[in-house]
Amino acid sequence: MSELELLGGSSSPGNRGGGNGRENGDVSNGSGSVKGSGNGNGSGLGSGGRGHHRGRRPKLSSNADSGWLEEIHRRYLSRQRRTSAAVLSVQLLLLAAFLGLWEAAGRLRWVDPLLFSYPTKIANLLASSSLDGSLWPHVGVTVAETASGFLLGTLVGTALAALLWWFPFLARVCDPYLVVFNSLPKVALGPIFIVALGQGFLSILAVTLTMTVIVTTIGIYNRFRDMEPGLVKVVRLLGGSRWQLFRLVILPGSFPVIISTLKVNVGLAWVGVIVGEFLVAKEGLGYLIIYGFQVFNFTLVLSTLVVIAAAATLMYQGVALMEKRLVSGGREN
């Protein structure tokens, strides 16, 4: 007698699903009942046995997936726009409050208007000097000097960083000298450049380069040196040359640091040019500041500072726009 017959069932294939051949047969014994999920083909399985059906998660269609992701992306962009609008609103409110307080302080004599002037007086001077054309030659000279020092300082600094990376022994030799030279007060070198190069564009450019080259060299060289070891090992294991390593890994991987250095160099180039014009220039925005101090025209001084701030902001935004273009182009590629 088979084991199934002892339980009251039949050994025939048609009755393996339960004692009475039902689709959901119950087999009773002394201690309770065991329910099966049998069918007409005799494939009944106990809920406590090996044949328990496992639940499967429903699969989402590709359209549902894309719609869900697009909705999340739209919400993210909406939050970003609201945050940007809130930040801009607060910035404009702070600027308006500062200008209003400054205007009131000057007109009500809370501060000495001879020293601090006030916004409407500065705006009137800027408008008149812009309309009669007396401002633009000075702006053109200073912007040209700043752009030259900015671009040349960045290129020379990047080239020096590449040279130090290419020759590690040279980097170890030059390291303490770079640190010492970077710590020197650059303004103190101005008279030396004036004597050596004369009173003109070259001495101003030299002062600007001392501001930008060393900072660029140190920052970019540190990035070259600290590139991810895994990427370097992959190129070397594949038999790549040192030039291929630099061209394919080191330089592209350093673009974020190079862009950050460009942003820093915008401010440093303006500082270098203005300091140089303080010392030797006969025209330019730095010359206007010195002239304003000499004749006690502090409205001229402050209006020139406003022009410098606006020009430096435009240069910085240009670098930021270039960064966005490079990042978006890299993602597309």
Short mmCIF file of N, CA and C in Angstrom, two decimals, residues 197-264:
data_model
loop_
_atom_site.label_atom_id
_atom_site.label_comp_id
_atom_site.label_asym_id
_atom_site.label_seq_id
_atom_site.Cartn_x
_atom_site.Cartn_y
_atom_site.Cartn_z
N LEU A 197 61.71 98.02 -16.12
CA LEU A 197 60.92 97.99 -17.36
C LEU A 197 60.41 99.36 -17.79
N GLY A 198 60.55 100.35 -16.94
CA GLY A 198 60.08 101.68 -17.30
C GLY A 198 58.64 101.91 -16.89
N GLN A 199 58.21 103.15 -17.00
CA GLN A 199 56.85 103.52 -16.63
C GLN A 199 55.93 103.31 -17.83
N GLY A 200 55.23 102.20 -17.79
CA GLY A 200 54.35 101.91 -18.91
C GLY A 200 53.64 100.58 -18.74
N PHE A 201 53.20 100.07 -19.88
CA PHE A 201 52.39 98.86 -19.89
C PHE A 201 53.16 97.66 -19.34
N LEU A 202 54.44 97.54 -19.67
CA LEU A 202 55.19 96.35 -19.26
C LEU A 202 55.32 96.24 -17.75
N SER A 203 55.55 97.33 -17.07
CA SER A 203 55.68 97.27 -15.61
C SER A 203 54.34 96.91 -14.97
N ILE A 204 53.24 97.44 -15.51
CA ILE A 204 51.91 97.08 -14.99
C ILE A 204 51.62 95.60 -15.24
N LEU A 205 51.98 95.12 -16.43
CA LEU A 205 51.78 93.71 -16.74
C LEU A 205 52.62 92.82 -15.83
N ALA A 206 53.85 93.25 -15.53
CA ALA A 206 54.71 92.46 -14.64
C ALA A 206 54.11 92.35 -13.24
N VAL A 207 53.56 93.44 -12.73
CA VAL A 207 52.92 93.39 -11.41
C VAL A 207 51.73 92.43 -11.44
N THR A 208 50.96 92.48 -12.53
CA THR A 208 49.80 91.59 -12.65
C THR A 208 50.22 90.13 -12.72
N LEU A 209 51.30 89.85 -13.45
CA LEU A 209 51.75 88.47 -13.56
C LEU A 209 52.24 87.92 -12.22
N THR A 210 52.86 88.76 -11.42
CA THR A 210 53.27 88.28 -10.09
C THR A 210 52.07 87.91 -9.23
N MET A 211 50.93 88.52 -9.51
CA MET A 211 49.71 88.20 -8.77
C MET A 211 49.10 86.87 -9.22
N THR A 212 49.19 86.58 -10.52
CA THR A 212 48.42 85.47 -11.08
C THR A 212 49.23 84.20 -11.35
N VAL A 213 50.50 84.35 -11.76
CA VAL A 213 51.24 83.18 -12.23
C VAL A 213 51.49 82.18 -11.11
N ILE A 214 51.97 82.63 -9.97
CA ILE A 214 52.34 81.71 -8.90
C ILE A 214 51.12 80.99 -8.35
N VAL A 215 50.04 81.72 -8.16
CA VAL A 215 48.81 81.09 -7.66
C VAL A 215 48.32 80.03 -8.65
N THR A 216 48.36 80.35 -9.94
CA THR A 216 47.94 79.40 -10.96
C THR A 216 48.84 78.17 -10.97
N THR A 217 50.14 78.39 -10.91
CA THR A 217 51.08 77.28 -10.95
C THR A 217 50.88 76.33 -9.77
N ILE A 218 50.79 76.86 -8.58
CA ILE A 218 50.65 76.01 -7.39
C ILE A 218 49.34 75.24 -7.42
N GLY A 219 48.25 75.93 -7.72
CA GLY A 219 46.94 75.27 -7.70
C GLY A 219 46.81 74.17 -8.74
N ILE A 220 47.21 74.45 -9.97
CA ILE A 220 47.04 73.47 -11.04
C ILE A 220 48.05 72.33 -10.90
N TYR A 221 49.27 72.64 -10.48
CA TYR A 221 50.25 71.56 -10.28
C TYR A 221 49.78 70.58 -9.21
N ASN A 222 49.21 71.08 -8.13
CA ASN A 222 48.71 70.18 -7.09
C ASN A 222 47.62 69.27 -7.64
N ARG A 223 46.79 69.78 -8.54
CA ARG A 223 45.77 68.93 -9.16
C ARG A 223 46.40 67.91 -10.08
N PHE A 224 47.37 68.32 -10.90
CA PHE A 224 48.06 67.37 -11.76
C PHE A 224 48.68 66.24 -10.94
N ARG A 225 49.31 66.60 -9.84
CA ARG A 225 50.02 65.62 -9.03
C ARG A 225 49.06 64.68 -8.31
N ASP A 226 47.90 65.18 -7.92
CA ASP A 226 46.96 64.38 -7.12
C ASP A 226 45.86 63.76 -7.95
N MET A 227 46.10 63.57 -9.24
CA MET A 227 45.10 62.93 -10.09
C MET A 227 44.82 61.51 -9.58
N GLU A 228 43.60 61.00 -9.83
CA GLU A 228 43.19 59.70 -9.33
C GLU A 228 44.19 58.62 -9.76
N PRO A 229 44.76 57.89 -8.79
CA PRO A 229 45.77 56.88 -9.15
C PRO A 229 45.22 55.79 -10.06
N GLY A 230 43.93 55.45 -9.91
CA GLY A 230 43.36 54.40 -10.74
C GLY A 230 43.40 54.73 -12.21
N LEU A 231 43.08 55.97 -12.56
CA LEU A 231 43.11 56.37 -13.97
C LEU A 231 44.53 56.35 -14.52
N VAL A 232 45.47 56.81 -13.70
CA VAL A 232 46.87 56.80 -14.14
C VAL A 232 47.36 55.37 -14.36
N LYS A 233 47.00 54.45 -13.48
CA LYS A 233 47.43 53.06 -13.61
C LYS A 233 46.84 52.41 -14.85
N VAL A 234 45.59 52.74 -15.17
CA VAL A 234 44.96 52.15 -16.35
C VAL A 234 45.72 52.54 -17.62
N VAL A 235 46.06 53.82 -17.75
CA VAL A 235 46.78 54.27 -18.95
C VAL A 235 48.16 53.61 -19.01
N ARG A 236 48.82 53.50 -17.88
CA ARG A 236 50.16 52.90 -17.89
C ARG A 236 50.09 51.41 -18.19
N LEU A 237 49.08 50.72 -17.66
CA LEU A 237 48.94 49.29 -17.94
C LEU A 237 48.63 49.04 -19.40
N LEU A 238 47.94 49.96 -20.04
CA LEU A 238 47.63 49.81 -21.46
C LEU A 238 48.78 50.25 -22.36
N GLY A 239 49.90 50.64 -21.76
CA GLY A 239 51.07 51.01 -22.54
C GLY A 239 51.08 52.44 -23.03
N GLY A 240 50.29 53.31 -22.42
CA GLY A 240 50.25 54.70 -22.84
C GLY A 240 51.52 55.45 -22.46
N SER A 241 51.91 56.38 -23.31
CA SER A 241 53.09 57.19 -23.04
C SER A 241 52.77 58.28 -22.03
N ARG A 242 53.78 58.99 -21.59
CA ARG A 242 53.56 60.08 -20.63
C ARG A 242 52.77 61.22 -21.28
N TRP A 243 53.01 61.47 -22.55
CA TRP A 243 52.24 62.49 -23.25
C TRP A 243 50.77 62.09 -23.37
N GLN A 244 50.51 60.82 -23.68
CA GLN A 244 49.12 60.35 -23.74
C GLN A 244 48.46 60.42 -22.37
N LEU A 245 49.21 60.10 -21.33
CA LEU A 245 48.66 60.21 -19.98
C LEU A 245 48.27 61.65 -19.67
N PHE A 246 49.14 62.59 -20.05
CA PHE A 246 48.83 64.00 -19.79
C PHE A 246 47.65 64.47 -20.64
N ARG A 247 47.63 64.08 -21.90
CA ARG A 247 46.60 64.59 -22.81
C ARG A 247 45.24 63.96 -22.56
N LEU A 248 45.21 62.69 -22.19
CA LEU A 248 43.94 61.97 -22.07
C LEU A 248 43.39 61.94 -20.65
N VAL A 249 44.26 62.08 -19.65
CA VAL A 249 43.81 61.92 -18.26
C VAL A 249 44.08 63.17 -17.43
N ILE A 250 45.35 63.59 -17.39
CA ILE A 250 45.73 64.66 -16.46
C ILE A 250 45.06 65.98 -16.81
N LEU A 251 45.20 66.41 -18.06
CA LEU A 251 44.64 67.72 -18.44
C LEU A 251 43.11 67.74 -18.42
N PRO A 252 42.42 66.76 -19.03
CA PRO A 252 40.94 66.79 -18.95
C PRO A 252 40.42 66.67 -17.52
N GLY A 253 41.09 65.86 -16.71
CA GLY A 253 40.65 65.71 -15.33
C GLY A 253 40.89 66.92 -14.47
N SER A 254 41.69 67.86 -14.97
CA SER A 254 42.00 69.08 -14.20
C SER A 254 41.18 70.28 -14.64
N PHE A 255 40.27 70.11 -15.58
CA PHE A 255 39.48 71.24 -16.06
C PHE A 255 38.71 71.95 -14.94
N PRO A 256 38.08 71.24 -14.00
CA PRO A 256 37.38 71.96 -12.92
C PRO A 256 38.31 72.86 -12.11
N VAL A 257 39.52 72.38 -11.82
CA VAL A 257 40.47 73.20 -11.06
C VAL A 257 40.96 74.38 -11.91
N ILE A 258 41.16 74.15 -13.19
CA ILE A 258 41.59 75.25 -14.07
C ILE A 258 40.52 76.34 -14.13
N ILE A 259 39.26 75.93 -14.22
CA ILE A 259 38.17 76.92 -14.24
C ILE A 259 38.12 77.68 -12.92
N SER A 260 38.28 76.96 -11.81
CA SER A 260 38.29 77.64 -10.51
C SER A 260 39.45 78.62 -10.41
N THR A 261 40.60 78.24 -10.97
CA THR A 261 41.75 79.15 -10.97
C THR A 261 41.48 80.38 -11.83
N LEU A 262 40.77 80.20 -12.94
CA LEU A 262 40.40 81.35 -13.76
C LEU A 262 39.54 82.33 -12.97
N LYS A 263 38.61 81.80 -12.19
CA LYS A 263 37.75 82.67 -11.39
C LYS A 263 38.56 83.45 -10.37
N VAL A 264 39.53 82.77 -9.74
CA VAL A 264 40.38 83.47 -8.77
C VAL A 264 41.23 84.52 -9.47
#
